[in-house]
Amino acid sequence: YDKKMTDKAFRFLLERIKDESNLESELNKIINYIGDKSSIDSKDINSIVNEMHEDSLISLFDSIANMDKEEVLKIFENLLKNGVHILAIHSYLVRQIRLLLQAKDMEKLYRTNQDYGTFVKTLGKLKENLEIKTSEKKHYFPYQKPFYAYKLSKASRKIPKQALISFFNNLTMSDLRMKRGTRFDQIYMERDLLDV
């Protein structure tokens, strides 16, 4: 493709992509990402690899919401192979579950099958009535970007509230075990993912 990669970018790429079977597809993504640029630098690698991990985390959660346990394990193992730390995966899941529980609690405030436009208006009214005086608004369902909140609201309807609470409790116990240090972190996380 007549592109060159700096030595630093190449080392960075090798550190990030642990599974060589993904290398060709990741190189294609990077080439598409840089467009007309002739050289690939470490900033390009960082941007595209982080996007890949974020997309994979979202896919992981979508698979959980769809109760596709085989796909959940496949994505989880792929994230670990590609260098995403288990605590980063854990942290993402905890945040998602908290948002889903909030969406579940607010289900009565919006109709079950609202179209996107109506949902956005309802979400706006919810925000107006909340008096959250914190810089951490990103942790609250009504303050999510509208389309993301819409997706969360749909996912929250697929999973019973008790299953969400149970998953959150399991993640809390896993957090305690991981912070104490154990060689079974991956096994505990897989168990939590399969118990949903």
GROMACS .gro file of C-alpha atoms in nm:
model
  196
    1TYR     CA    1   0.000   0.000   0.000
    2ASP     CA    2   0.310   0.227  -0.023
    3LYS     CA    3   0.289   0.315   0.346
    4LYS     CA    4   0.577   0.327   0.591
    5MET     CA    5   0.567   0.270   0.966
    6THR     CA    6   0.801   0.428   1.217
    7ASP     CA    7   1.006   0.194   1.437
    8LYS     CA    8   0.826   0.325   1.745
    9ALA     CA    9   0.487   0.261   1.585
   10PHE     CA   10   0.591  -0.092   1.487
   11ARG     CA   11   0.706  -0.173   1.844
   12PHE     CA   12   0.384  -0.024   1.979
   13LEU     CA   13   0.177  -0.234   1.739
   14LEU     CA   14   0.356  -0.554   1.841
   15GLU     CA   15   0.297  -0.473   2.208
   16ARG     CA   16  -0.074  -0.415   2.151
   17ILE     CA   17  -0.160  -0.700   1.913
   18LYS     CA   18  -0.088  -1.020   2.106
   19ASP     CA   19  -0.269  -1.256   1.870
   20GLU     CA   20  -0.084  -1.265   1.536
   21SER     CA   21  -0.395  -1.391   1.357
   22ASN     CA   22  -0.537  -1.037   1.403
   23LEU     CA   23  -0.231  -0.862   1.261
   24GLU     CA   24  -0.338  -0.844   0.895
   25SER     CA   25  -0.688  -0.715   0.970
   26GLU     CA   26  -0.545  -0.456   1.214
   27LEU     CA   27  -0.293  -0.338   0.954
   28ASN     CA   28  -0.578  -0.292   0.707
   29LYS     CA   29  -0.771  -0.086   0.965
   30ILE     CA   30  -0.464   0.130   1.028
   31ILE     CA   31  -0.407   0.185   0.654
   32ASN     CA   32  -0.771   0.288   0.611
   33TYR     CA   33  -0.749   0.508   0.921
   34ILE     CA   34  -0.448   0.712   0.800
   35GLY     CA   35  -0.597   0.769   0.455
   36ASP     CA   36  -0.361   0.968   0.230
   37LYS     CA   37  -0.079   0.989   0.485
   38SER     CA   38   0.229   0.801   0.374
   39SER     CA   39   0.365   0.724   0.720
   40ILE     CA   40   0.209   0.542   1.017
   41ASP     CA   41   0.320   0.676   1.355
   42SER     CA   42   0.259   0.564   1.713
   43LYS     CA   43  -0.038   0.803   1.756
   44ASP     CA   44  -0.215   0.627   1.468
   45ILE     CA   45  -0.154   0.287   1.629
   46ASN     CA   46  -0.278   0.410   1.965
   47SER     CA   47  -0.597   0.556   1.813
   48ILE     CA   48  -0.695   0.253   1.608
   49VAL     CA   49  -0.607  -0.011   1.869
   50ASN     CA   50  -0.799   0.176   2.141
   51GLU     CA   51  -1.100   0.200   1.907
   52MET     CA   52  -1.075  -0.175   1.848
   53HIS     CA   53  -1.079  -0.246   2.223
   54GLU     CA   54  -1.371  -0.009   2.280
   55ASP     CA   55  -1.569  -0.174   1.998
   56SER     CA   56  -1.489  -0.516   2.146
   57LEU     CA   57  -1.607  -0.408   2.492
   58ILE     CA   58  -1.934  -0.283   2.344
   59SER     CA   59  -1.970  -0.612   2.153
   60LEU     CA   60  -1.905  -0.801   2.476
   61PHE     CA   61  -2.187  -0.621   2.647
   62ASP     CA   62  -2.423  -0.664   2.350
   63SER     CA   63  -2.355  -1.039   2.365
   64ILE     CA   64  -2.433  -1.040   2.738
   65ALA     CA   65  -2.762  -0.857   2.672
   66ASN     CA   66  -2.847  -1.109   2.396
   67MET     CA   67  -2.762  -1.399   2.631
   68ASP     CA   68  -2.511  -1.536   2.374
   69LYS     CA   69  -2.273  -1.707   2.617
   70GLU     CA   70  -2.050  -1.860   2.351
   71GLU     CA   71  -1.991  -1.517   2.192
   72VAL     CA   72  -1.937  -1.360   2.537
   73LEU     CA   73  -1.649  -1.599   2.612
   74LYS     CA   74  -1.501  -1.559   2.264
   75ILE     CA   75  -1.492  -1.178   2.290
   76PHE     CA   76  -1.365  -1.188   2.649
   77GLU     CA   77  -1.075  -1.419   2.558
   78ASN     CA   78  -0.993  -1.209   2.251
   79LEU     CA   79  -0.976  -0.892   2.464
   80LEU     CA   80  -0.735  -1.062   2.705
   81LYS     CA   81  -0.519  -1.196   2.418
   82ASN     CA   82  -0.493  -0.846   2.275
   83GLY     CA   83  -0.361  -0.697   2.597
   84VAL     CA   84  -0.673  -0.548   2.756
   85HIS     CA   85  -0.621  -0.589   3.130
   86ILE     CA   86  -0.886  -0.788   3.312
   87LEU     CA   87  -0.946  -0.494   3.550
   88ALA     CA   88  -1.027  -0.268   3.252
   89ILE     CA   89  -1.287  -0.521   3.133
   90HIS     CA   90  -1.422  -0.550   3.486
   91SER     CA   91  -1.445  -0.172   3.526
   92TYR     CA   92  -1.632  -0.137   3.196
   93LEU     CA   93  -1.882  -0.407   3.296
   94VAL     CA   94  -1.946  -0.250   3.638
   95ARG     CA   95  -2.016   0.087   3.474
   96GLN     CA   96  -2.252  -0.071   3.220
   97ILE     CA   97  -2.443  -0.267   3.484
   98ARG     CA   98  -2.488   0.047   3.696
   99LEU     CA   99  -2.629   0.232   3.393
  100LEU     CA  100  -2.856  -0.060   3.305
  101LEU     CA  101  -2.991  -0.075   3.659
  102GLN     CA  102  -3.066   0.297   3.643
  103ALA     CA  103  -3.238   0.249   3.305
  104LYS     CA  104  -3.438  -0.038   3.456
  105ASP     CA  105  -3.550   0.184   3.747
  106MET     CA  106  -3.665   0.452   3.501
  107GLU     CA  107  -3.854   0.219   3.266
  108LYS     CA  108  -4.191   0.337   3.398
  109LEU     CA  109  -4.104   0.695   3.302
  110TYR     CA  110  -4.092   0.613   2.933
  111ARG     CA  111  -4.313   0.387   2.728
  112THR     CA  112  -4.180   0.039   2.657
  113ASN     CA  113  -4.148   0.072   2.280
  114GLN     CA  114  -4.085   0.441   2.224
  115ASP     CA  115  -3.938   0.548   1.895
  116TYR     CA  116  -3.601   0.724   1.914
  117GLY     CA  117  -3.738   1.080   1.875
  118THR     CA  118  -3.991   1.040   2.157
  119PHE     CA  119  -3.727   0.875   2.376
  120VAL     CA  120  -3.490   1.174   2.330
  121LYS     CA  121  -3.766   1.417   2.437
  122THR     CA  122  -3.847   1.204   2.743
  123LEU     CA  123  -3.478   1.182   2.832
  124GLY     CA  124  -3.447   1.561   2.807
  125LYS     CA  125  -3.738   1.605   3.050
  126LEU     CA  126  -3.580   1.354   3.289
  127LYS     CA  127  -3.258   1.556   3.289
  128GLU     CA  128  -3.442   1.880   3.361
  129ASN     CA  129  -3.605   1.728   3.670
  130LEU     CA  130  -3.284   1.587   3.817
  131GLU     CA  131  -3.078   1.793   4.054
  132ILE     CA  132  -2.737   1.628   4.021
  133LYS     CA  133  -2.470   1.875   4.121
  134THR     CA  134  -2.164   1.670   4.045
  135SER     CA  135  -1.901   1.666   3.775
  136GLU     CA  136  -1.954   1.290   3.752
  137LYS     CA  137  -2.273   1.313   3.547
  138LYS     CA  138  -2.132   1.052   3.307
  139HIS     CA  139  -2.223   0.789   3.569
  140TYR     CA  140  -2.596   0.865   3.542
  141PHE     CA  141  -2.829   0.720   3.280
  142PRO     CA  142  -3.010   1.045   3.182
  143TYR     CA  143  -2.675   1.215   3.110
  144GLN     CA  144  -2.561   0.960   2.854
  145LYS     CA  145  -2.558   1.058   2.487
  146PRO     CA  146  -2.915   1.010   2.360
  147PHE     CA  147  -2.850   0.722   2.118
  148TYR     CA  148  -2.637   0.539   2.375
  149ALA     CA  149  -2.909   0.586   2.639
  150TYR     CA  150  -3.165   0.457   2.388
  151LYS     CA  151  -2.955   0.141   2.334
  152LEU     CA  152  -2.914   0.099   2.710
  153SER     CA  153  -3.289   0.129   2.762
  154LYS     CA  154  -3.351  -0.144   2.503
  155ALA     CA  155  -3.085  -0.370   2.660
  156SER     CA  156  -3.228  -0.315   3.009
  157ARG     CA  157  -3.560  -0.461   2.895
  158LYS     CA  158  -3.392  -0.784   2.781
  159ILE     CA  159  -3.237  -0.868   3.118
  160PRO     CA  160  -3.445  -0.914   3.435
  161LYS     CA  161  -3.359  -0.674   3.717
  162GLN     CA  162  -3.267  -0.957   3.953
  163ALA     CA  163  -3.017  -1.094   3.698
  164LEU     CA  164  -2.855  -0.748   3.673
  165ILE     CA  165  -2.833  -0.719   4.052
  166SER     CA  166  -2.687  -1.068   4.079
  167PHE     CA  167  -2.428  -0.990   3.806
  168PHE     CA  168  -2.337  -0.664   3.985
  169ASN     CA  169  -2.293  -0.853   4.314
  170ASN     CA  170  -2.074  -1.115   4.143
  171LEU     CA  171  -1.860  -0.839   3.989
  172THR     CA  172  -1.823  -0.681   4.334
  173MET     CA  173  -1.700  -1.011   4.481
  174SER     CA  174  -1.462  -1.058   4.186
  175ASP     CA  175  -1.328  -0.708   4.243
  176LEU     CA  176  -1.242  -0.796   4.602
  177ARG     CA  177  -1.071  -1.120   4.497
  178MET     CA  178  -0.871  -0.951   4.218
  179LYS     CA  179  -0.750  -0.676   4.448
  180ARG     CA  180  -0.636  -0.931   4.704
  181GLY     CA  181  -0.446  -1.109   4.428
  182THR     CA  182  -0.538  -1.445   4.287
  183ARG     CA  183  -0.421  -1.652   3.993
  184PHE     CA  184  -0.782  -1.744   3.912
  185ASP     CA  185  -0.900  -1.396   3.802
  186GLN     CA  186  -0.986  -1.511   3.451
  187ILE     CA  187  -1.183  -1.812   3.576
  188TYR     CA  188  -1.382  -1.597   3.821
  189MET     CA  189  -1.460  -1.343   3.549
  190GLU     CA  190  -1.569  -1.617   3.306
  191ARG     CA  191  -1.798  -1.760   3.576
  192ASP     CA  192  -1.951  -1.415   3.633
  193LEU     CA  193  -2.006  -1.366   3.259
  194LEU     CA  194  -2.175  -1.706   3.224
  195ASP     CA  195  -2.400  -1.657   3.528
  196VAL     CA  196  -2.590  -1.362   3.375
   0.00000   0.00000   0.00000
